[in-house]
Tab-separated table of C-alpha atoms in Angstrom:
chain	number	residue	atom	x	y	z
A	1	UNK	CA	-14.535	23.990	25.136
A	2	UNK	CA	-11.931	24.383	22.330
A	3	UNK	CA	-8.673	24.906	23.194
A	4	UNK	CA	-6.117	27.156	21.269
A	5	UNK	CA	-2.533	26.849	21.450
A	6	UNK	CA	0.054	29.362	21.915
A	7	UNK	CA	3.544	28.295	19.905
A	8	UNK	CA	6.297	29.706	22.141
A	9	UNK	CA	9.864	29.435	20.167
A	10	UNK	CA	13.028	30.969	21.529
A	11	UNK	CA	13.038	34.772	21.524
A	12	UNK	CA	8.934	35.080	21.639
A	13	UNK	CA	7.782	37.827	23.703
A	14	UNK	CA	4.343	38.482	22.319
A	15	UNK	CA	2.575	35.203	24.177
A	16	UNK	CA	1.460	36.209	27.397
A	17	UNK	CA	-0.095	38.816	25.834
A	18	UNK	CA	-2.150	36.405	23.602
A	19	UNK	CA	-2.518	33.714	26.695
A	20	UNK	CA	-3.934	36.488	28.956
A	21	UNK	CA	-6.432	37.956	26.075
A	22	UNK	CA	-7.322	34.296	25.526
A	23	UNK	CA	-8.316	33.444	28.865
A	24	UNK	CA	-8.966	36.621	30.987
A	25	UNK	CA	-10.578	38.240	28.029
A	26	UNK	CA	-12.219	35.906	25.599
A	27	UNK	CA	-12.492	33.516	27.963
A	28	UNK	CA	-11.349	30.208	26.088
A	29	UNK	CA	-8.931	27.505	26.950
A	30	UNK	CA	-5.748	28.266	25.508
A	31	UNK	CA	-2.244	26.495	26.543
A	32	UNK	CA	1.095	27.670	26.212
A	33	UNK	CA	3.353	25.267	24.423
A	34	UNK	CA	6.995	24.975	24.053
A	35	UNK	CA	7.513	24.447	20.497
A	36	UNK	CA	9.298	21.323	20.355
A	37	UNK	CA	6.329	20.007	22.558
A	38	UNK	CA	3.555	21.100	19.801
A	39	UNK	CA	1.952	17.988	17.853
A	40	UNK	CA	-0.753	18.104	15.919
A	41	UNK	CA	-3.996	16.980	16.013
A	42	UNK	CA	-4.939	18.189	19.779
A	43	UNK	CA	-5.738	22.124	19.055
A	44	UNK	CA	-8.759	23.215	17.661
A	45	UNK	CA	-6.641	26.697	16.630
A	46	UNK	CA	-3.103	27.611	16.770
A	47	UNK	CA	-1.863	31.147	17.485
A	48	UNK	CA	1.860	32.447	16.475
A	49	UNK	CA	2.718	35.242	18.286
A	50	UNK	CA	5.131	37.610	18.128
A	51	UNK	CA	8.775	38.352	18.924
A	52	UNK	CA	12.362	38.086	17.758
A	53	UNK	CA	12.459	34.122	17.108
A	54	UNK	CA	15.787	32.653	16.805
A	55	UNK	CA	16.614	36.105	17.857
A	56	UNK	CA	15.527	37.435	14.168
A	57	UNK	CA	18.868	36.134	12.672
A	58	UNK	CA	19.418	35.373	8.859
A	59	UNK	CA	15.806	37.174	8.564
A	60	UNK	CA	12.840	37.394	10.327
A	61	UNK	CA	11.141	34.214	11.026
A	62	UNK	CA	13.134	32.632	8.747
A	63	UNK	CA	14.537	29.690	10.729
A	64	UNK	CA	11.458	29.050	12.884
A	65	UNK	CA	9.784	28.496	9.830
A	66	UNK	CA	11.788	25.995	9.027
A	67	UNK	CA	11.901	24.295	12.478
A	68	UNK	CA	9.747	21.014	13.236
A	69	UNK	CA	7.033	22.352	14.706
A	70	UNK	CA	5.677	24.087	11.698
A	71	UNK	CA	5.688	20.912	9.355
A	72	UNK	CA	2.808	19.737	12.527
A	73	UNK	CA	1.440	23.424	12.460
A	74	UNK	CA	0.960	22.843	8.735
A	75	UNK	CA	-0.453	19.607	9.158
A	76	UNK	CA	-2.990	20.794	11.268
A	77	UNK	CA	-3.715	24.019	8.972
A	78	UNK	CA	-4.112	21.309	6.078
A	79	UNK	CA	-6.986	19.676	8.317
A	80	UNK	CA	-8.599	23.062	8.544
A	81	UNK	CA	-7.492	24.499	12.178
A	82	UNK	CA	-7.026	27.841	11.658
A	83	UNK	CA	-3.954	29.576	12.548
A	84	UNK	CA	-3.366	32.759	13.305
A	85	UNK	CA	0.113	34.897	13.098
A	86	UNK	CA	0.681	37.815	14.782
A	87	UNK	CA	3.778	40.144	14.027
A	88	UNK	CA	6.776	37.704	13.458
A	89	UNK	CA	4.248	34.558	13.754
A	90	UNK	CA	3.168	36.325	10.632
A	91	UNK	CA	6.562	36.610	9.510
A	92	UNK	CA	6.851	32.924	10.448
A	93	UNK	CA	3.994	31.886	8.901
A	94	UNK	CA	4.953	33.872	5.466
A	95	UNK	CA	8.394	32.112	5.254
A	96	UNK	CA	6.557	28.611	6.018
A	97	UNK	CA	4.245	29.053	2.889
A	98	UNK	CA	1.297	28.767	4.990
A	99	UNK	CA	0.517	32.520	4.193
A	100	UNK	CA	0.864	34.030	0.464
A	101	UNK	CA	3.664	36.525	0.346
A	102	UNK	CA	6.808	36.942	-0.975
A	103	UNK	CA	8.559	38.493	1.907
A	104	UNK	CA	8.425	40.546	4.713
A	105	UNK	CA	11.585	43.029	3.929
A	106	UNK	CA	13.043	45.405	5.892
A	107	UNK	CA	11.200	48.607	6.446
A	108	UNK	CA	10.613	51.348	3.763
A	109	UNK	CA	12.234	53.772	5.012
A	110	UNK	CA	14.832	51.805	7.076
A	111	UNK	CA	14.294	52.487	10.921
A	112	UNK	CA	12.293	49.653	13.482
A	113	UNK	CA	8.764	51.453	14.596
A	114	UNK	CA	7.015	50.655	17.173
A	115	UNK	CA	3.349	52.762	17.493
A	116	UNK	CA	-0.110	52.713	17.207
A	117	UNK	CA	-1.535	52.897	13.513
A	118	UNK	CA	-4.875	52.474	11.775
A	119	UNK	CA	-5.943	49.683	9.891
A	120	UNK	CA	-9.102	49.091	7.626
A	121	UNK	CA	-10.726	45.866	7.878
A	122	UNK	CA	-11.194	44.295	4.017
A	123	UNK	CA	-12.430	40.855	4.773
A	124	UNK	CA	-15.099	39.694	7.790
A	125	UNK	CA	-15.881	36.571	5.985
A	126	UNK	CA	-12.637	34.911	7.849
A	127	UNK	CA	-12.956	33.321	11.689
A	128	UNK	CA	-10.169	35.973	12.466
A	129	UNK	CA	-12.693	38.949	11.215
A	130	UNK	CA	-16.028	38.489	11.519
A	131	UNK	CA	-16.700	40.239	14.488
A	132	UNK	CA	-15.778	43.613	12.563
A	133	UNK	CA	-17.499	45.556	10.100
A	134	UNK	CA	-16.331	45.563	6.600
A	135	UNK	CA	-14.360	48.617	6.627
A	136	UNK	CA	-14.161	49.574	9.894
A	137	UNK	CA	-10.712	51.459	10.834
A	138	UNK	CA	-9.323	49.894	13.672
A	139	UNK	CA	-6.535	51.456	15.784
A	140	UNK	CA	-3.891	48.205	16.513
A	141	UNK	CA	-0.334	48.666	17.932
A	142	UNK	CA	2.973	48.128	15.579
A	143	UNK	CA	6.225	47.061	16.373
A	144	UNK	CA	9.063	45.297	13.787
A	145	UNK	CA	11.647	46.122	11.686
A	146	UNK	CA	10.761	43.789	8.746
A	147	UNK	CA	7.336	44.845	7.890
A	148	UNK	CA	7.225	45.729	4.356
A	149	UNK	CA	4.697	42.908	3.151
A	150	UNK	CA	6.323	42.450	-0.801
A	151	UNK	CA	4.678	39.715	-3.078
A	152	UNK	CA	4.848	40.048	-6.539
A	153	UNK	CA	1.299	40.263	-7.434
A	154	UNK	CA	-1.067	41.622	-4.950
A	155	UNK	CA	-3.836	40.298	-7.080
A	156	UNK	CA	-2.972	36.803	-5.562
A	157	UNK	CA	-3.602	37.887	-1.892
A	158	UNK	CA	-6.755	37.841	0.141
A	159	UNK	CA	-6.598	40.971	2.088
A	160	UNK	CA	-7.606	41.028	5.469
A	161	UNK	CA	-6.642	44.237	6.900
A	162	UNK	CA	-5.211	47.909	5.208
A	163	UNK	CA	-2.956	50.156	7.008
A	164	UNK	CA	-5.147	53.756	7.174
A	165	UNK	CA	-3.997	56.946	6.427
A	166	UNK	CA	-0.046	55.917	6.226
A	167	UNK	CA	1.810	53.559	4.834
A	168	UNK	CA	4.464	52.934	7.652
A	169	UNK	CA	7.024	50.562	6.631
A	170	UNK	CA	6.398	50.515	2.673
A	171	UNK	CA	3.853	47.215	2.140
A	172	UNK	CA	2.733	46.638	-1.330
A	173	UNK	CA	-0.843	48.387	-1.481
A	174	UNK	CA	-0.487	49.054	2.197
A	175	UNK	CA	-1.210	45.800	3.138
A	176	UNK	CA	-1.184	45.048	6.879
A	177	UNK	CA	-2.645	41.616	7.258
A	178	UNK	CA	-3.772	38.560	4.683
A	179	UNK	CA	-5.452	35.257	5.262
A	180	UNK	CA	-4.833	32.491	3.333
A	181	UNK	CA	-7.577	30.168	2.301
A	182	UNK	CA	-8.260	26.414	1.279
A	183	UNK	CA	-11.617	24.665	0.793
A	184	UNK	CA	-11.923	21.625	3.425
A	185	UNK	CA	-13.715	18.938	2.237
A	186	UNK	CA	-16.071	18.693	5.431
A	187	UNK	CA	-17.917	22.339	5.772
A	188	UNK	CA	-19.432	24.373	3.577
A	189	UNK	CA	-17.817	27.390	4.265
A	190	UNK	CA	-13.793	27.714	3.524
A	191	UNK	CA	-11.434	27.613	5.970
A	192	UNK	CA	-8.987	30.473	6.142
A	193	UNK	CA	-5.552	30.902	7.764
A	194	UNK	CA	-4.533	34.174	8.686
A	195	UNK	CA	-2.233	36.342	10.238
A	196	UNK	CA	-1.796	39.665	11.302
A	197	UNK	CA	0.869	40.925	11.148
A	198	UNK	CA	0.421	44.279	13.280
A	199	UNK	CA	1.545	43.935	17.576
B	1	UNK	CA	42.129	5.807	-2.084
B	2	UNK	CA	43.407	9.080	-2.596
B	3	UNK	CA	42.804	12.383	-0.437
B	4	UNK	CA	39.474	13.703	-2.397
B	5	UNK	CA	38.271	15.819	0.737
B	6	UNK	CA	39.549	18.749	1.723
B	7	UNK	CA	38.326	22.130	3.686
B	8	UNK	CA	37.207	24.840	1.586
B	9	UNK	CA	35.747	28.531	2.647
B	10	UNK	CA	33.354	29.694	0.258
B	11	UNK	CA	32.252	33.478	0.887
B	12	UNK	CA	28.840	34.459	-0.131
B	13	UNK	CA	26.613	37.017	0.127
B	14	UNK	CA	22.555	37.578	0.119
B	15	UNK	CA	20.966	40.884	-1.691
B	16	UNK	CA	18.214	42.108	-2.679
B	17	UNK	CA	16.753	42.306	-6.151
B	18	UNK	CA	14.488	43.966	-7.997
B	19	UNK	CA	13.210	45.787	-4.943
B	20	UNK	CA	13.881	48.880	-3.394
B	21	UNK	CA	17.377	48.591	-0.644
B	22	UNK	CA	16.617	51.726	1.687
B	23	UNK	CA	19.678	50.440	3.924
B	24	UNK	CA	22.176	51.158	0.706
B	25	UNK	CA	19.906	53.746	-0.433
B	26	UNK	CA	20.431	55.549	3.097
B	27	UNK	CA	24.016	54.706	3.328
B	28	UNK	CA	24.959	56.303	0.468
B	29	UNK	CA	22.628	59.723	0.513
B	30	UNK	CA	23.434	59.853	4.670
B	31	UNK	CA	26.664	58.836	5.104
B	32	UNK	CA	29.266	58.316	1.551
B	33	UNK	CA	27.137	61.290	-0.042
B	34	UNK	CA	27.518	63.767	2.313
B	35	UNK	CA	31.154	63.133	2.729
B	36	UNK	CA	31.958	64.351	-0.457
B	37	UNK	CA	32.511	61.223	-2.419
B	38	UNK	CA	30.405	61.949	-5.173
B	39	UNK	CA	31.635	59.181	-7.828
B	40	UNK	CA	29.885	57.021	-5.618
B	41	UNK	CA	26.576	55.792	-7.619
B	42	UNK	CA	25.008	53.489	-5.564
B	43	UNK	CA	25.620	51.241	-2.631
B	44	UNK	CA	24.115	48.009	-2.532
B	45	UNK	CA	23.451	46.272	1.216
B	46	UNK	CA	23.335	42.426	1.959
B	47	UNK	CA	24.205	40.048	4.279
B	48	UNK	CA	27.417	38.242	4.682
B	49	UNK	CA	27.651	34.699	5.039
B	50	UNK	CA	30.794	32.481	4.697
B	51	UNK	CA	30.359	28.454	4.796
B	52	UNK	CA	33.583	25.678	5.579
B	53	UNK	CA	32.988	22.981	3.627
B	54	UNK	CA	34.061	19.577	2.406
B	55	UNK	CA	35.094	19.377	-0.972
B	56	UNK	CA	37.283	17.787	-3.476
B	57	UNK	CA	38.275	20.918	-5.441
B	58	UNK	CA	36.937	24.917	-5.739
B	59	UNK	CA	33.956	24.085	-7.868
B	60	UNK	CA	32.805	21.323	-6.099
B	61	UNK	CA	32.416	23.880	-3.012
B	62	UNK	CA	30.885	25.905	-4.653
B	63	UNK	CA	28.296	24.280	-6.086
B	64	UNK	CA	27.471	22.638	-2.736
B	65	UNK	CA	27.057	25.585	-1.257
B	66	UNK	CA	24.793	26.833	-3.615
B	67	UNK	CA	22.878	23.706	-3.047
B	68	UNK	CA	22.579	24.193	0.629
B	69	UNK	CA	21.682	28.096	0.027
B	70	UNK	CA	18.451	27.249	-1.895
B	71	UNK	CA	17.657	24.208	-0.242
B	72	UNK	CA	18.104	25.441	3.018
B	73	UNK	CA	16.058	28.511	2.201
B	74	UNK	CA	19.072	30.539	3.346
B	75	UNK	CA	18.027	33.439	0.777
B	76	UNK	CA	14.227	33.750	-0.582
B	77	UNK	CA	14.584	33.812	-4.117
B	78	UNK	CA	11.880	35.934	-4.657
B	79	UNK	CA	13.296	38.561	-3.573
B	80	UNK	CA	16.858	37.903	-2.993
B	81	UNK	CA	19.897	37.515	-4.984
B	82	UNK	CA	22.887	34.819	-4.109
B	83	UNK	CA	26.349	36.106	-4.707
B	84	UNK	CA	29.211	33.889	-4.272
B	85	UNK	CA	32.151	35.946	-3.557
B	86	UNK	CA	34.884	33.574	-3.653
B	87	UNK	CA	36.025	30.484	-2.549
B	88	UNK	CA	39.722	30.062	-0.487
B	89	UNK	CA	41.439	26.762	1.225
B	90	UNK	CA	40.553	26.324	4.486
């Protein structure tokens, strides 16, 4: 059965949430691991959930990013385990380079939202998508004050979800979530890293 | 054999650039704006960060601390701007 870990650094809050969807829900084998306990090469996905890491200071996700455990997430994502960010894992992943993006800025306008929005769904071809319909508006819960996705071309981005209807904290071409993707030499089909970036 | 190190504060400061700042932008229509001082054009925001160092003189400081700024990742270049305020004896 595969087995997906859970990264837990200081100031997550989003994990039980994934853990619980994981196993009560989905039904897989996931494991909640400290993140100085993480090493690579055991987990056949990772998941990055969200929070206020390292309590959000200097900027989001900024010094988890930098932390040990993501040179071994990024070993593993090199290997072709996907990884998955959600909210400030997204903002994690963004700031390690595993995710294209030039920043996640403070919102546009400046105020911390937390709600329920709509998002489009641009991309099924990924292993984080394909159970959706290409284009199908999803309703997914929002909560961060550093949301507005910036990069300076959006040409360069896979897009794997659209906010709907709004535009809520100011992301370039109202993009909610991106994966990232890099051929693996073994399979035929590419393996993507994604995030998103809404929860 | 001489006393090359000594203890320098160098202030800097991270903002943004070339993107919109609605914390300024919102400082200065919500709060200098509308308390009448009108000469004010804009009002830039950013985050303060001063670093003690070990240094033989001023510009070595600085320069390290620039050093440690961008290798460190301490501001994203892409979309931040490094400012170094000044430097003082520590």
């Amino acid at each position: 059965m595969p087995k997906v870990a859970v990264i837990r650094f200081p100031g997550t809050n989003g994990d039980l949430d994934v853990i619980h969807v994981l196993k009560n829900v989905v039904h897989i084998d996931a494991e909640l691991v400290w993140h100085e306990d993480f090493r690579h090469g055991i987990y056949d996905a990772i998941i990055v959930p969200g929070g206020f890491s390292y309590g959000d200071w200097l900027r989001a996700g900024a010094i988890a990013a930098r932390s040990r455990v993501m040179r071994e997430v990024i070993m593993d994502a090199e290997g072709g385990v996907p990884v998955l960010g959600i909210c400030n894992g997204f903002q994690i992943l963004v700031e390690a380079g595993l995710l294209p993006g030039g920043a996640l800025l403070p919102n546009d306008p400046p105020r911390f939202i937390a709600k329920w929005v709509w998002v489009k769904v641009n991309d099924i071809k990924t292993p984080f998508t394909k159970l959706y319909s290409l284009d199908e508006v999803v309703s997914m819960p929002i909560a961060h004050g550093e949301g507005r996705y910036f990069i300076d071309s959006v040409d360069e981005v896979r897009v794997a979800f659209t906010y709907y209807g709004e535009n809520p904290n100011g992301s370039a071409a109202l993009i909610a979530g991106v994966v990232n993707y890099e051929a693996t030499s073994s399979v035929s089909c590419r393996t993507q890293r994604g995030r998103r970036k809404p929860y | 054999m001489g006393n090359v190190s000594n203890k320098y504060l160098v202030h800097t400061a991270i903002v943004l650039k070339g993107v919109r700042d609605p914390e300024g932008e919102t400082i200065l229509k919500d709060l200098v704006s509308i308390s009448g001082f009108s000469n004010v054009n804009k009002v830039i925001s950013g985050k303060y960060l001063g670093f003690i160092v070990n240094a033989k003189d001023d510009a070595e400081a600085i320069n390290y601390v620039r050093e440690v700024c961008e290798r460190a990742r301490i501001f994203n270049p892409t979309v931040h701007r490094l400012l170094i305020l000044g430097v003082e004896n520590a």
